[in-house]
Coordinates of C-alpha atoms in Angstrom, one line a residue:
H1 CA 0.0 0.0 0.0
Q2 CA 1.0 3.6 -0.5
P3 CA 2.3 5.6 2.5
F4 CA -0.3 7.7 4.3
Q5 CA -3.2 5.7 2.8
Q6 CA -3.8 3.9 6.1
V7 CA -4.4 6.9 8.3
G8 CA -7.7 5.5 9.7
V9 CA -6.1 2.1 10.3
A10 CA -3.3 3.8 12.3
F11 CA -5.9 5.4 14.5
E12 CA -7.7 2.0 15.0
A13 CA -4.3 0.4 15.8
G14 CA -3.8 2.9 18.7
V15 CA -0.9 4.8 17.2
P16 CA -1.8 8.2 18.6
A17 CA -2.1 6.8 22.1
F18 CA 1.2 4.9 21.8
L19 CA 2.9 8.0 20.5
A20 CA 1.6 10.0 23.5
L21 CA 2.9 7.3 25.8
L22 CA 6.3 7.3 24.2
F23 CA 6.5 11.1 24.3
G24 CA 5.7 11.3 27.9
N25 CA 7.7 8.3 29.2
W26 CA 10.5 7.6 26.7
L27 CA 11.7 10.7 24.9
L28 CA 14.4 12.7 26.6
P29 CA 13.5 16.3 27.5
E30 CA 15.6 17.7 24.6
E31 CA 13.8 15.2 22.2
Q32 CA 10.5 16.4 23.6
S33 CA 11.5 20.0 22.9
T34 CA 12.6 19.2 19.4
F35 CA 9.3 17.3 18.8
R36 CA 7.2 20.2 20.1
A37 CA 9.1 22.6 17.9
G38 CA 8.5 20.3 14.9
I39 CA 4.7 20.4 15.6
V40 CA 4.8 24.2 15.8
D41 CA 6.7 24.2 12.5
L42 CA 4.2 21.8 10.9
N43 CA 1.3 24.0 12.0
G44 CA 3.1 27.1 10.8
Q45 CA 3.7 25.6 7.3
S46 CA 0.1 24.5 7.2
V47 CA -1.1 28.0 7.9
V48 CA 1.1 29.3 5.1
V49 CA 0.1 26.6 2.6
H50 CA -3.5 26.0 3.6
G51 CA -4.5 29.0 5.6
R52 CA -5.2 27.0 8.8
P53 CA -3.5 24.9 11.4
F54 CA -2.7 21.3 10.5
A55 CA -5.4 19.8 12.7
D56 CA -8.0 21.9 11.0
C57 CA -7.0 20.7 7.5
G58 CA -8.8 18.0 5.6
T59 CA -7.2 14.6 5.3
A60 CA -6.1 15.2 1.7
E61 CA -4.3 18.4 2.8
Q62 CA -2.7 16.8 5.8
V63 CA -1.5 13.8 3.7
A64 CA -0.1 16.2 1.0
Q65 CA 1.8 18.2 3.6
L66 CA 3.2 15.0 5.2
K67 CA 4.1 13.5 1.9
A68 CA 6.0 16.7 0.9
W69 CA 8.0 16.5 4.2
D70 CA 8.5 12.7 3.7
D71 CA 9.9 13.3 0.2
A72 CA 12.2 16.0 1.5
A73 CA 13.3 14.1 4.5
F74 CA 14.4 11.0 2.5
S75 CA 15.6 12.7 -0.7
G76 CA 19.2 12.2 0.1
A77 CA 19.9 15.9 0.3
P78 CA 22.8 16.8 2.5
T79 CA 20.7 19.0 4.8
P80 CA 17.2 17.8 5.7
T81 CA 14.6 20.2 4.6
P82 CA 12.0 19.3 7.3
P83 CA 13.1 19.4 10.9
P84 CA 14.7 16.2 12.3
F85 CA 11.4 15.8 14.2
F86 CA 9.7 14.5 11.1
V87 CA 12.2 11.6 10.8
L88 CA 11.6 10.8 14.5
L89 CA 7.9 11.0 14.0
K90 CA 7.9 8.6 11.1
Q91 CA 10.1 6.1 13.0
L92 CA 7.8 6.2 16.0
V93 CA 4.6 5.9 13.8
I94 CA 6.1 2.9 12.0
S95 CA 7.1 1.3 15.3
A96 CA 3.8 1.9 16.9
Y97 CA 1.8 0.6 13.9
Y98 CA 3.8 -2.6 13.3
T99 CA 3.9 -3.5 17.0
S100 CA 0.1 -3.1 17.3
Q101 CA -2.3 -6.1 17.0
I102 CA -3.6 -4.7 13.7
G103 CA -0.1 -4.3 12.3
Q104 CA 1.0 -7.7 13.3
D105 CA -2.1 -9.7 12.4
V106 CA -3.6 -7.8 9.5
E107 CA -0.7 -6.5 7.5
L108 CA 2.3 -8.6 8.6
K109 CA 0.2 -11.7 9.1
T110 CA 2.5 -12.8 11.9
T111 CA 2.1 -16.4 12.9
L112 CA 3.4 -17.3 16.3
D113 CA 2.8 -21.0 15.9
A114 CA 4.9 -21.7 12.9
G115 CA 5.0 -25.4 13.4
E116 CA 6.7 -25.6 16.8
N117 CA 4.0 -27.9 18.0
E118 CA 4.2 -30.3 15.1
P119 CA 6.3 -33.4 15.3
Y120 CA 9.7 -32.6 13.7
G121 CA 8.6 -28.9 13.5
P122 CA 11.3 -26.2 13.8
V123 CA 11.8 -26.5 17.5
M124 CA 11.4 -30.3 17.7
M125 CA 14.0 -31.1 14.9
S126 CA 17.3 -32.6 15.9
P127 CA 20.1 -30.1 15.8
P128 CA 22.1 -30.2 12.6
F129 CA 25.3 -31.0 14.5
K130 CA 26.7 -33.5 17.0
I131 CA 27.9 -32.6 20.5

């Protein structure tokens, strides 16, 4: 799937709550400060481009702005155009989504029982060496 097309699924997966938890309990104070400054910058750019804060924009406008930042952040340019906060935000969103129940079960289709309980399954097999 294309990036940013699963916004509703990310909400269902609990990504915003997980990000809030990480922000409050995991990020260092200087990282929190950088993150807050990034949110202020995101809103400022949104006002310039769309005439309103990011949260007041429609989904299409929000996705377009985030896609522009994503393209700039990962363009390989020597100096990142968006603030480093965007790269951190993306990393945290990806981590939050893919560690959620929805990310694991629906998208990754993780199978925890991959044959361990079957005779001669992965865990029951003899080791491929002699001791």
